[in-house]
Coordinates of C-alpha atoms in Angstrom, one line a residue:
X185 CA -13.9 -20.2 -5.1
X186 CA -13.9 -17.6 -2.1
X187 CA -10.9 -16.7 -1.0
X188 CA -12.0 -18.1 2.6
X189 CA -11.4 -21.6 1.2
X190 CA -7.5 -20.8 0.8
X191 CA -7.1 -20.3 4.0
X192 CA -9.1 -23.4 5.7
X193 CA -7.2 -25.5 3.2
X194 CA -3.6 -24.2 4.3
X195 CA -5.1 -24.9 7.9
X196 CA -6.1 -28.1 7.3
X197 CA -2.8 -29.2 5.1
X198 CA -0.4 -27.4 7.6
X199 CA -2.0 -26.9 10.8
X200 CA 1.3 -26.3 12.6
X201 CA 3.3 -24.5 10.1
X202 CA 3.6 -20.5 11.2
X203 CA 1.6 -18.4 9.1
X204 CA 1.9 -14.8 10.6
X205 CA 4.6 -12.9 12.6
X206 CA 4.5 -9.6 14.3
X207 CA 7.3 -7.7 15.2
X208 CA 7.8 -4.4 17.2
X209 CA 11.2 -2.9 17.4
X210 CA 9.9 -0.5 19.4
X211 CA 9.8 -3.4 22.1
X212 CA 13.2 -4.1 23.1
X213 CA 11.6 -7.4 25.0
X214 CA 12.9 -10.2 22.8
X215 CA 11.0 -13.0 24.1
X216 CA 8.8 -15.8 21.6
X217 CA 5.3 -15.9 22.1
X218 CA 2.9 -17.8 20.5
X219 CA -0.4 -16.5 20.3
X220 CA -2.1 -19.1 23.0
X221 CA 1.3 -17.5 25.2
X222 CA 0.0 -14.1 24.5
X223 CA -3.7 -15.1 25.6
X224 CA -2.5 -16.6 29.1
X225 CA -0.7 -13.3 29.5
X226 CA -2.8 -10.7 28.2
X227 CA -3.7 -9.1 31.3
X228 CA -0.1 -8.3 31.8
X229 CA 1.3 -5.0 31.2
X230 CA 4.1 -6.1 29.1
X231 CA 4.2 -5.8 25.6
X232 CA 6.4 -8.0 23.4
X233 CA 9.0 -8.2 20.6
X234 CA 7.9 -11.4 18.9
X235 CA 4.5 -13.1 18.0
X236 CA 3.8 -15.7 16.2
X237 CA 0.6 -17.9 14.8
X238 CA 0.3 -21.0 12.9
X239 CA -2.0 -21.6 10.4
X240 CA -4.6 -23.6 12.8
X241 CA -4.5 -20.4 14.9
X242 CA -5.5 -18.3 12.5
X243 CA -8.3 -20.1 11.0
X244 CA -9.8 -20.6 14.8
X245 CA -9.5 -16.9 15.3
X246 CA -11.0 -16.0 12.1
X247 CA -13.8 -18.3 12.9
X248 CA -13.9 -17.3 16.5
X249 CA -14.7 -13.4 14.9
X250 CA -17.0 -14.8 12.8
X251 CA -19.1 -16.9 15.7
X252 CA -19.3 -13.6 17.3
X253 CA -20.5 -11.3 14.4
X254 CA -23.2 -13.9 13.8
X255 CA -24.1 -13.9 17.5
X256 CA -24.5 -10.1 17.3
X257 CA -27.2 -10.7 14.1
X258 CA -24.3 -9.5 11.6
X259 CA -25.6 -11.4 8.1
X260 CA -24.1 -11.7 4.8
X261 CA -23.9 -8.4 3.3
X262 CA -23.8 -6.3 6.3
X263 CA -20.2 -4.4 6.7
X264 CA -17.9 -4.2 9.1
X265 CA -14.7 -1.5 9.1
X266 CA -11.6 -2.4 10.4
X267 CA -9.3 0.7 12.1
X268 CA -6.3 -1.1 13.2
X269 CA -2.9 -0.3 12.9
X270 CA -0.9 -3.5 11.9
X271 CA -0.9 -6.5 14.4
X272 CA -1.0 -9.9 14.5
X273 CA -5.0 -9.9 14.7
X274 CA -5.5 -7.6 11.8
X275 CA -5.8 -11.0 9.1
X276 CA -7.8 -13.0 11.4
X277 CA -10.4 -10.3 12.0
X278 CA -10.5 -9.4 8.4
X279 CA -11.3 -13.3 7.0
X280 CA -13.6 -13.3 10.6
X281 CA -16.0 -10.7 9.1
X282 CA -15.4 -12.5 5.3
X283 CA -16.5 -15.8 6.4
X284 CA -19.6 -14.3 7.8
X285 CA -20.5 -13.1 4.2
X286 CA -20.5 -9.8 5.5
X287 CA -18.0 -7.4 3.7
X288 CA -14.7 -5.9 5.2
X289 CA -13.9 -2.7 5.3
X290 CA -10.5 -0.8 5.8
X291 CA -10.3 2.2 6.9
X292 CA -6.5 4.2 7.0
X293 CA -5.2 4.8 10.1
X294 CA -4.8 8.7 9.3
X295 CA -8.0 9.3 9.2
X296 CA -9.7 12.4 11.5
X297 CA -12.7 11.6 13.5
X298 CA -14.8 13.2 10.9
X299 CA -13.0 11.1 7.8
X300 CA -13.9 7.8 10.2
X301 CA -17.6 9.0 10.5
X302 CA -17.9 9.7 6.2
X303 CA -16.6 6.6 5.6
X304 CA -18.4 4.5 7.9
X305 CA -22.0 6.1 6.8
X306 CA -20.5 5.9 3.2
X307 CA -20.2 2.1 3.3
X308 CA -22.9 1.4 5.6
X309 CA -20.9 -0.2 8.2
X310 CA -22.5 -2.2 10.7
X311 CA -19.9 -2.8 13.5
X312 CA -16.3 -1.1 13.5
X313 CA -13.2 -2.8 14.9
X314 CA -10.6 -0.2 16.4
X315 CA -7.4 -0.7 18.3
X316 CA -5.8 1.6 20.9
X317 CA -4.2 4.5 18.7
X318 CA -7.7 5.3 17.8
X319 CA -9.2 5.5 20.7
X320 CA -9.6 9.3 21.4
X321 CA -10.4 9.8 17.5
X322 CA -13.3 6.8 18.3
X323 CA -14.8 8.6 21.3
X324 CA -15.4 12.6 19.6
X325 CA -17.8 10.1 17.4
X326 CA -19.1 7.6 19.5
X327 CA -21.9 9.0 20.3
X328 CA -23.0 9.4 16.7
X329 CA -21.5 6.8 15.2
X330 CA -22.7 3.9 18.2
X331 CA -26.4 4.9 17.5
X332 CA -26.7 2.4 15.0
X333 CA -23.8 0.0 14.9
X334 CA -21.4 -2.2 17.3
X335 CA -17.9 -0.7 18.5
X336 CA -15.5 -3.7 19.3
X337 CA -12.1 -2.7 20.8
X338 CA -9.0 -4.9 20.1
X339 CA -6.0 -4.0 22.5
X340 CA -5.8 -3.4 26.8
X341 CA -8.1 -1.5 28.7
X342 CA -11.2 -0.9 26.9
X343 CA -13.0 2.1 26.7
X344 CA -16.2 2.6 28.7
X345 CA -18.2 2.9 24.5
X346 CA -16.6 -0.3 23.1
X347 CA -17.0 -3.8 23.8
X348 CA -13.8 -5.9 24.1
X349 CA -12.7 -7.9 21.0
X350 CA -10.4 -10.1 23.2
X351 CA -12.7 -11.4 26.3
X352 CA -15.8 -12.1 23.7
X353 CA -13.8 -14.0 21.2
X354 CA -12.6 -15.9 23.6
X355 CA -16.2 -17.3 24.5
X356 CA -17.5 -18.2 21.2
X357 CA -16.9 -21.5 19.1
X358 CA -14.2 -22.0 17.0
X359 CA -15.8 -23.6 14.6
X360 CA -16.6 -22.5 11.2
X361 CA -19.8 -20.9 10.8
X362 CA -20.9 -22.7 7.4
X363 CA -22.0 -20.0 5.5
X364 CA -22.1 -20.4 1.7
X365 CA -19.9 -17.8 -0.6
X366 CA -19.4 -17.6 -4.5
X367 CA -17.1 -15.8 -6.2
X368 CA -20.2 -13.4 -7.1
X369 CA -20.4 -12.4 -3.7
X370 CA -19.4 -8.9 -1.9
X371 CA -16.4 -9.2 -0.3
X372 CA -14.8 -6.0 0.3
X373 CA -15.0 -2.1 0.5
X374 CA -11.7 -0.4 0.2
X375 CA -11.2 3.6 -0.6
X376 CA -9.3 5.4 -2.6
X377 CA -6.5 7.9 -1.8
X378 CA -8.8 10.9 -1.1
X379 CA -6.5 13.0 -2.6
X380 CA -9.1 15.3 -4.3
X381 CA -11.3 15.4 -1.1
X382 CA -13.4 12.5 1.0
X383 CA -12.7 9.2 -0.3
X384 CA -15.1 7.0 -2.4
X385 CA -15.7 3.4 -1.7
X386 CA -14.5 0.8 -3.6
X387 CA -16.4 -2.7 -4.2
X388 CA -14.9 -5.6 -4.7
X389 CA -16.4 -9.6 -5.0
X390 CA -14.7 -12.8 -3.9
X391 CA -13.8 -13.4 -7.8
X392 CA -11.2 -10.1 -7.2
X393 CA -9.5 -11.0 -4.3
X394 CA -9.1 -14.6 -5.9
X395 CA -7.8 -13.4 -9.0
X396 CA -5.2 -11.0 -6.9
X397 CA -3.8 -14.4 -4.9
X398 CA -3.3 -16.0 -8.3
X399 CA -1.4 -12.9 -9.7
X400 CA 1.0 -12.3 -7.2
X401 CA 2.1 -16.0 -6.7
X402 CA 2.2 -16.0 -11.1
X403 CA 4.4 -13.1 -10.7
X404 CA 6.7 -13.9 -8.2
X405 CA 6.5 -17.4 -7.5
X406 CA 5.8 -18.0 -4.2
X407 CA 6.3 -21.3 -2.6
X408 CA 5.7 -22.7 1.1
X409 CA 9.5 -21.9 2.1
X410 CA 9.2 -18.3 1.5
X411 CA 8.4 -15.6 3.9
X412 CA 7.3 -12.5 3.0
X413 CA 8.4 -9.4 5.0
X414 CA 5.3 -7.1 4.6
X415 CA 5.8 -3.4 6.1
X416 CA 3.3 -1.1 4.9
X417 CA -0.4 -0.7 6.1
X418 CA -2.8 -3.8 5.5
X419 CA -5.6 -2.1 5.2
X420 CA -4.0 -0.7 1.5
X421 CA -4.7 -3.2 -1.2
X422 CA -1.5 -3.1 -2.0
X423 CA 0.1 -4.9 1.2
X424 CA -2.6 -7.8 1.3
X425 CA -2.7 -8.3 -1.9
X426 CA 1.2 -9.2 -2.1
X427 CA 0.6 -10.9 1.6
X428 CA -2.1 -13.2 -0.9
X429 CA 0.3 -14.4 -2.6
X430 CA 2.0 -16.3 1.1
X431 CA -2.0 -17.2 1.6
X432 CA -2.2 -18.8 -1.9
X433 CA 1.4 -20.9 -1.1
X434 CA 0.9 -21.3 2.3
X435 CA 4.3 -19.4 3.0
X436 CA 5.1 -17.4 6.4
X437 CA 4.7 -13.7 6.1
X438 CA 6.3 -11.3 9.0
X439 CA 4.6 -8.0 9.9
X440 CA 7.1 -5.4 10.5
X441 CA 6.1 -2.3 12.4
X442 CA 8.9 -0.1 11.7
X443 CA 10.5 1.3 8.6
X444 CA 13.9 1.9 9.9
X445 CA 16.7 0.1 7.0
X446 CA 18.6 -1.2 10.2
X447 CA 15.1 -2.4 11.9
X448 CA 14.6 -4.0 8.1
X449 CA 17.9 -5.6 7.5
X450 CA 17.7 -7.3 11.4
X451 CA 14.3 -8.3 10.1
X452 CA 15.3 -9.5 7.2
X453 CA 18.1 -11.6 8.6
X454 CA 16.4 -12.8 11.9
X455 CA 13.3 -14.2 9.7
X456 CA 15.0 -15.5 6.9
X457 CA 12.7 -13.3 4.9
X458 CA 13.0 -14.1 0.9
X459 CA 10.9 -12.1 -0.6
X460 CA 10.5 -7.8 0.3
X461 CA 8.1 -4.9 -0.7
X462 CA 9.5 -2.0 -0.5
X463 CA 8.5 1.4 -1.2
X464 CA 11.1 4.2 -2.9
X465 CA 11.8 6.2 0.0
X466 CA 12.3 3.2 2.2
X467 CA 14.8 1.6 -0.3
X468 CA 16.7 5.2 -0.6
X469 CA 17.0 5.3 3.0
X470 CA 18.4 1.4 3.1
X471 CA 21.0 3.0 0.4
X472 CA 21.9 5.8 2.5
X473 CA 22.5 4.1 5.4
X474 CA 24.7 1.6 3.0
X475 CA 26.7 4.5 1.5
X476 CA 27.1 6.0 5.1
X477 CA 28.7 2.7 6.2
X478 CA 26.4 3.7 8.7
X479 CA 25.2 -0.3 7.7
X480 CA 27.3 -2.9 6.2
X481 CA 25.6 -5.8 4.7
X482 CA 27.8 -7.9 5.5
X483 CA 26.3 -7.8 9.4
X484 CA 23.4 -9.7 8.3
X485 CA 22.5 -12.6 6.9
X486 CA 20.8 -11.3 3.7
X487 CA 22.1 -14.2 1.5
X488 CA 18.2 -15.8 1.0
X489 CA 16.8 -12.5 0.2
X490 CA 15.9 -13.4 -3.5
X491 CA 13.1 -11.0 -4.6
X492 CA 13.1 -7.0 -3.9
X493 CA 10.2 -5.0 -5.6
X494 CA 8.2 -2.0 -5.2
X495 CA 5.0 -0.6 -6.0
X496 CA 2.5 2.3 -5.2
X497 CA 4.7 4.9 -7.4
X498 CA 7.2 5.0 -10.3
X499 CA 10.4 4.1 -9.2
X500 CA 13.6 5.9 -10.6
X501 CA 16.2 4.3 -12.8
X502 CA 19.1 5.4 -10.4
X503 CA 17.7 3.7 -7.9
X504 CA 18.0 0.8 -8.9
X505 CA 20.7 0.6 -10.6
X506 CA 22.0 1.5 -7.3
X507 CA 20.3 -1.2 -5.3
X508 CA 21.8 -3.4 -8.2
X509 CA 25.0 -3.0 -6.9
X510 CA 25.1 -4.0 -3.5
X511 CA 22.5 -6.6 -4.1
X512 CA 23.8 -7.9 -8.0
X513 CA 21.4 -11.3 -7.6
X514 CA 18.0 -9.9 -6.3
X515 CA 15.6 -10.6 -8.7
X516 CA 13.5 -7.1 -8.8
X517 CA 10.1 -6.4 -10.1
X518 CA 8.3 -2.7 -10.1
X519 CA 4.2 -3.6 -9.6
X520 CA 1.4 -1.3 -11.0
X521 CA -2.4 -1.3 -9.8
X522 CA -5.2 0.7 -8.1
X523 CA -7.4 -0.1 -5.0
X524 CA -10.3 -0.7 -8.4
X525 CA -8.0 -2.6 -9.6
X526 CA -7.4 -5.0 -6.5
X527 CA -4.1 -3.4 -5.6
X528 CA -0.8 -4.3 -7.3
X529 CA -0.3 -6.4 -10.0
X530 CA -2.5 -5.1 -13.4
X531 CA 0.8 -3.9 -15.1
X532 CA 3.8 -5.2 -13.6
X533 CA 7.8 -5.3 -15.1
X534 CA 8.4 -9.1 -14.6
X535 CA 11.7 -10.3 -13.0
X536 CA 12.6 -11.3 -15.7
X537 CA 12.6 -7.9 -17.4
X538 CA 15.1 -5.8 -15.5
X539 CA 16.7 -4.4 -19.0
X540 CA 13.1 -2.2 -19.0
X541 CA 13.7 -0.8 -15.6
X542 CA 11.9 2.7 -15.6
X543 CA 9.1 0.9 -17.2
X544 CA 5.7 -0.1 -14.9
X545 CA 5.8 -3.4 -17.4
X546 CA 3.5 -5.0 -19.4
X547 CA -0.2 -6.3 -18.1
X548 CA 0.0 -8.9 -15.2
X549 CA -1.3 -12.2 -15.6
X550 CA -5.3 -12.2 -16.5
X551 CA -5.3 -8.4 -17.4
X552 CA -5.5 -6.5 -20.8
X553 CA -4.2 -2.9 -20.8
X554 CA -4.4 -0.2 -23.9
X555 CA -3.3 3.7 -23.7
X556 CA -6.4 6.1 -24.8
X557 CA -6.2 9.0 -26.4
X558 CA -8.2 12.1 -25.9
X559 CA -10.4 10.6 -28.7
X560 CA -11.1 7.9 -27.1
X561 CA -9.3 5.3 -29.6
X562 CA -5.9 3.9 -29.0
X563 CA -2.8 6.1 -29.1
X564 CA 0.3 4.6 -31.5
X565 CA 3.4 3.4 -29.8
X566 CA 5.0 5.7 -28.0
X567 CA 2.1 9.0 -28.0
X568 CA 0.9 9.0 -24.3
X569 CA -2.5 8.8 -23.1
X570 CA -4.4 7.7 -20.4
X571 CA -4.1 4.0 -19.0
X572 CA -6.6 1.9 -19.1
X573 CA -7.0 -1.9 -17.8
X574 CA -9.5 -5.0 -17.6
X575 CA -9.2 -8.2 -16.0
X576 CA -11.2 -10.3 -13.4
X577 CA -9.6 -8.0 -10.2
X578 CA -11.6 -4.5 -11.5
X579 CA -14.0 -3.0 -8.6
X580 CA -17.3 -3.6 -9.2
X581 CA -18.7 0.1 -9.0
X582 CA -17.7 2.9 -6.7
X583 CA -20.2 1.7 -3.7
X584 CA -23.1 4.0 -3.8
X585 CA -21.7 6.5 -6.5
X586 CA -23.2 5.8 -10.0
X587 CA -22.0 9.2 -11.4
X588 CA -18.2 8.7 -10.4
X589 CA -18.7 4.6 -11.6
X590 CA -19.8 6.1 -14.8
X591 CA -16.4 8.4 -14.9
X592 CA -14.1 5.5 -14.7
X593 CA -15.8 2.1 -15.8
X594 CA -16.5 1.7 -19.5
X595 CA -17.8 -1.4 -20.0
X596 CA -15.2 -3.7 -18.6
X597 CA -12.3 -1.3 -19.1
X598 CA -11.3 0.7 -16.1
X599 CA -9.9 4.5 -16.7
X600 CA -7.1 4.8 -14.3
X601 CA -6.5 8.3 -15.1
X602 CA -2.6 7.7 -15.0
X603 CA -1.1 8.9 -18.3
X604 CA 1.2 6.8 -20.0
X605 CA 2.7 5.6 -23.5
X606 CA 3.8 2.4 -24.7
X607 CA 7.0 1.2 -26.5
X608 CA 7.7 -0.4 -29.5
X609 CA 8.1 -4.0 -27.5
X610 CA 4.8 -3.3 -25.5
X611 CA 6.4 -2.2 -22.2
X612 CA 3.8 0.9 -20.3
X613 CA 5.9 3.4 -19.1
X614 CA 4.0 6.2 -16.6
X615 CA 4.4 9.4 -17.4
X616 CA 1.8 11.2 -14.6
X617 CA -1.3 11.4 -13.4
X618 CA -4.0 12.9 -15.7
X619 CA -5.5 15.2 -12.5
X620 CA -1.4 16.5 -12.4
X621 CA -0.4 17.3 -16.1
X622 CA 1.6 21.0 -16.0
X623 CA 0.1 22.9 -18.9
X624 CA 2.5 25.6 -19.1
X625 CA 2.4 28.2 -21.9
X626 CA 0.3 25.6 -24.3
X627 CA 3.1 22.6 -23.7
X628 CA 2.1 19.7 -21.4
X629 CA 4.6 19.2 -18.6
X630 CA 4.7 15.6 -16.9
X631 CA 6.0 15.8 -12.9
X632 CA 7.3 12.6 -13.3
X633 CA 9.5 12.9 -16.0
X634 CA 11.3 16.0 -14.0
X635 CA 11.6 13.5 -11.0
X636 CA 13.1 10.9 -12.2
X637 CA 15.5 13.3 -13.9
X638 CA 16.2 15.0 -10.9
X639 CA 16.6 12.0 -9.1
X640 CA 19.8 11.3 -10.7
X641 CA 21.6 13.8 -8.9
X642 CA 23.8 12.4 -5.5
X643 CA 22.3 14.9 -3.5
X644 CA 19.0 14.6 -3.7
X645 CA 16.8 11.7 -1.3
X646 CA 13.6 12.7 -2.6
X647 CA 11.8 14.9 -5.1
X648 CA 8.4 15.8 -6.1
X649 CA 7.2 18.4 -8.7
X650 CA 4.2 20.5 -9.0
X651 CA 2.5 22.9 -11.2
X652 CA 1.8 26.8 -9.6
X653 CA -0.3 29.1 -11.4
X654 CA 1.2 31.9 -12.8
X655 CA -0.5 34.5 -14.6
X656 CA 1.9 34.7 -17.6
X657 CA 2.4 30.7 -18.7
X658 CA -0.9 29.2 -16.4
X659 CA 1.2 27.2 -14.7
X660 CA 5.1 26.7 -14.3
X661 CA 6.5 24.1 -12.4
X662 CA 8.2 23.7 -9.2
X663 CA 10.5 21.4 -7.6
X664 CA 10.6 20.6 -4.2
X665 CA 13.4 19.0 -3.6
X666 CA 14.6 16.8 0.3
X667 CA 19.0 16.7 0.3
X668 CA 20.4 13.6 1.4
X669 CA 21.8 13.5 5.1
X670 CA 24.6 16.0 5.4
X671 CA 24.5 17.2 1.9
X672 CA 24.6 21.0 0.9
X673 CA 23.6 22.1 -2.5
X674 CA 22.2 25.3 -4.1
X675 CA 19.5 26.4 -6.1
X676 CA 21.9 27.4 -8.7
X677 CA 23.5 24.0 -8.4
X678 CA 19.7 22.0 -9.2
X679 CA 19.6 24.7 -12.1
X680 CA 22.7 24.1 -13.5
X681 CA 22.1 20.5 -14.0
X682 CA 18.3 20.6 -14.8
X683 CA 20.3 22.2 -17.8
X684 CA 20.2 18.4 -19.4
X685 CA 16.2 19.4 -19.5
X686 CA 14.5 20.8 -22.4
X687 CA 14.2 24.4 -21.3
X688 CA 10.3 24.4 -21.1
X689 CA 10.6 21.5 -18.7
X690 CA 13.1 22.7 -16.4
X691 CA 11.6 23.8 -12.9
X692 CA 11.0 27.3 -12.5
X693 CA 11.0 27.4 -9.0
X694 CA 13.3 25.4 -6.4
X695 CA 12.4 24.8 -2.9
X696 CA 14.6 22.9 -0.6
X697 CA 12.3 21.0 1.8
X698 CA 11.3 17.6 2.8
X699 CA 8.5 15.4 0.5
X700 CA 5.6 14.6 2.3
X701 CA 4.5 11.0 1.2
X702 CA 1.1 9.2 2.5
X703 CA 1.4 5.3 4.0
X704 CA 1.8 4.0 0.9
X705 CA 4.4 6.4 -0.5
X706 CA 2.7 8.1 -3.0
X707 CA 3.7 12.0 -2.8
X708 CA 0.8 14.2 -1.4
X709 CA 0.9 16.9 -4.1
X710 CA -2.6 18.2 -2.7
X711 CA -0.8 19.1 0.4
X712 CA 2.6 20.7 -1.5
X713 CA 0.2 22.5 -3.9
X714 CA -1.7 24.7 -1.3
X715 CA 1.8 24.5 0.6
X716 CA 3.9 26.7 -2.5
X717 CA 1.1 28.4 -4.3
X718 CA 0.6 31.1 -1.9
X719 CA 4.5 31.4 -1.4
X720 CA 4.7 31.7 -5.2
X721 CA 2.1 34.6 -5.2
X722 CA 3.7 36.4 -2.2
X723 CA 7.1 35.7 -4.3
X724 CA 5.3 37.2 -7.4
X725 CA 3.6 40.1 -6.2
X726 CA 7.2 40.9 -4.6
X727 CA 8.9 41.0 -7.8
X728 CA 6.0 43.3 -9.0

């Protein structure tokens, strides 16, 4: 079953019900609108607060996308990337280009001009869909990148090398354009972090994004009276594949564009929101702002708020524990998967399963998961090794890359190259990423364990640490450590209590800075790495 069919269904059994909300708070307009409001008024230059689209709506405009992709000789398995920041026609366009047969294709919205070019000759994209932040990174390429492929523009005041999205969608039929899909089919392209350099694209059929909607509503039961607060970046599999699980239920989802914990908790309370995903440092800052009394819950109306859970990177014990206590009857889950893996969901804690908080859980519903060892067999309970998972939602292959496929797929098992070990009960606990072990003097140092020690301590927000060569040990480790609002604390002070560490694992060096994290809050230890290593020569050669 594509997963095209979901949403005809939901518009067919509710046509009326809403199915998507956007809200700006940078927009201190207020007013409702409705998306047939918004098309009367378009032309005007006012922006608003609120809008809204039922479930009829959405299908139309899918289908609208799709009459005009078709009309422009797009065919099933041509491409078509997607650079939009989140809106209220993101969804629409994406299932537009899916019920073409064609295959979407996400790009991140932090991309430089030259990281938009590699990925769309990477994929092979036929047409790319941009919105107005992009613009000037869209015009140093369009005159390479238009040579062989459409540029449609989706916002005000389009640019003299795009055509507009909104004036030719609004001329095409909204009925649906018929084309056959299985769940064999090409669906997707999404790419991974880039971390290590350009990105590689990641293919995914219609039997993946299926098998995500069915795991998220398993997980967290989803029904048509929930509604979904979604904040971070759709074109991540990690945000529309929890949004899947509102498509699978037919539930209302509300796209936030802020990350402020007062712009959240309004949200929160204004849509009745139910269900949240959160990320860690966007939880710490709700707690801050709680511990302030800068917020008091007690200004909203929080009280249907049943599920909280994060994803996208371990989560520390302290926090929630913390979280526990001025929310004791969220249910809370902790969600585990990779862009090969469909996004969230291959390992995940369970709600019922908060007694194994610092755990990622146990494999999510349809999935298998076993800890490797370096000799390739499986590690005993509790030995760590490296993660590895199967289940309908793995990527096909890494689109036209055999030789990094052949690194990660074995048979149907996909590497993950987390490392991780497993407890006596069966719970997976992550202990780091393979690519950021610290071998220091012959022992293996895991970043994460440090971090989540660390984290324990009131003054610290956020943490991340790194390994820095050194010419003695290989590598020792570093922590860079981001206070809390108005706190003051000293190196001497982080040593002091790192003294709870074994000594080979206590940082060697402390710096007191911020910790950059990407979109999806993952920490960009890339970026600290060629950050500190050339202080921690200049430091070293000084003490020569």
């Amino acid at each position: 079953m594509p997963i095209t069919d979901l949403l005809e269904r939901n518009a067919r059994q509710y046509p009326d019900d809403v199915s998507l909300v956007e809200i700006n708070p940078d927009i201190q307009e207020r007013r409702r609108v409705t998306w047939r409001d918004y098309e009367l008024i378009e032309s005007s230059p006012m922006c608003h607060y609120r809008r809204e689209i039922t479930w009829h709506v959405f299908d139309e405009k899918a289908n609208r996308f799709a009459q005009l992709l078709m009309s422009r000789g797009i065919r099933k398995g041509d491409k078509v990337a997607i650079l939009l920041m989140n809106c209220l026609e993101w969804l629409p366009i994406y299932f537009g280009i899916l019920k073409t047969g064609a295959l979407a294709v996400p790009l991140n919205f932090r991309y430089a001009p030259d990281e938009i070019e590699y990925c769309l000759e990477l994929a092979e994209a036929d047409v790319l869909v941009f919105g107005p932040e992009f613009t000037g990174r869209v015009e140093e390429i369009a005159d390479s990148i238009s040579q062989n492929r459409l540029l449609f523009y989706v916002g005000g005041d389009c640019p003299s090398f795009a055509e507009d999205y909104d004036k030719l969608t609004a001329n095409c039929p909204s009925l649906a354009p018929g084309i056959e899909l299985t769940d064999e089919d090409d669906a997707a392209i999404y790419f991974s972090s880039g971390t290590t350099g350009f990105p590689k694209a990641i293919l995914h059929d219609h039997r993946s994004l299926m098998h995500s909607c069915r795991v998220e509503q398993k997980h967290h039961g989803q029904t048509r009276e929930d509604v979904f607060l979604c904040i971070p970046p759709l074109y991540h599999t990690g945000a529309k594949m929890h949004w899947f699980g509102s498509l699978f239920s037919a539930g209302k989802a509300v796209l936030l564009k802020g990350v402020s914990p007062k712009t959240i908790l309004e949200t929160v309370s204004d849509e009745k929101c139910t269900i949240v995903w959160l990320l860690v440092p966007w939880a710490q800052d709700i707690l801050v702002e709680l511990d302030s009394g800068r917020l008091k819950k007690e200004d909203y109306d929080l009280e249907q708020w049943r599920l909280m859970h994060i994803g996208a990177q371990p989560v520390p014990q302290s926090l929630i524990r913390r979280w526990k206590g001025y929310f004791p009857d969220h249910q809370y889950d902790t969600n585990y998967g990779l862009s090969e893996s469909i996004g969230p969901g291959c390992v995940h804690l369970g709600v019922e399963n908060i007694h194994k908080v610092g755990a990622i859980g146990v494999p999510g519903y349809g999935w298998e998961a076993r800890i490797i060892g370096e000799d390739g067999s499986e590690t005993a309970r509790g030995e760590v090794g490296e993660l590895a998972v199967k289940g309908p939602g793995v990527m096909k292959c890494y689109y036209n890359d055999p030789e990094a496929t052949d690194e990660v797929l074995h048979g149907d098992w996909l590497y993950t190259g987390d490392m991780a070990e497993m407890d006596e009960d069966g719970f997976i606990y992550l202990v780091d990423r393979k690519k950021d072990v610290i071998i220091s003097g012959g022992e293996n140092i895991y970043p994460v364990q440090i971090e989540n020690f660390l984290s324990r301590h009131e003054a610290i927000r956020d943490v991340a640490v790194i390994g820095l060569q050194d010419d003695r040990l290989g590598e020792i480790s570093a922590a860079i450590i981001e206070l809390k609002p108005d706190m003051i604390c000293t190196e001497d002070e982080i040593n002091d209590f790192c003294r709870g560490l074994p000594r080979y694992k206590r940082p060697r060096r402390i710096f007191f800075a911020d910790v950059p994290r990407n979109p999806t809050g993952k920490i960009e230890k890339p970026k600290l790495r060629r950050m500190y290593q050339s202080e921690n020569l200049v430091d070293a050669q000084n003490r020569g």
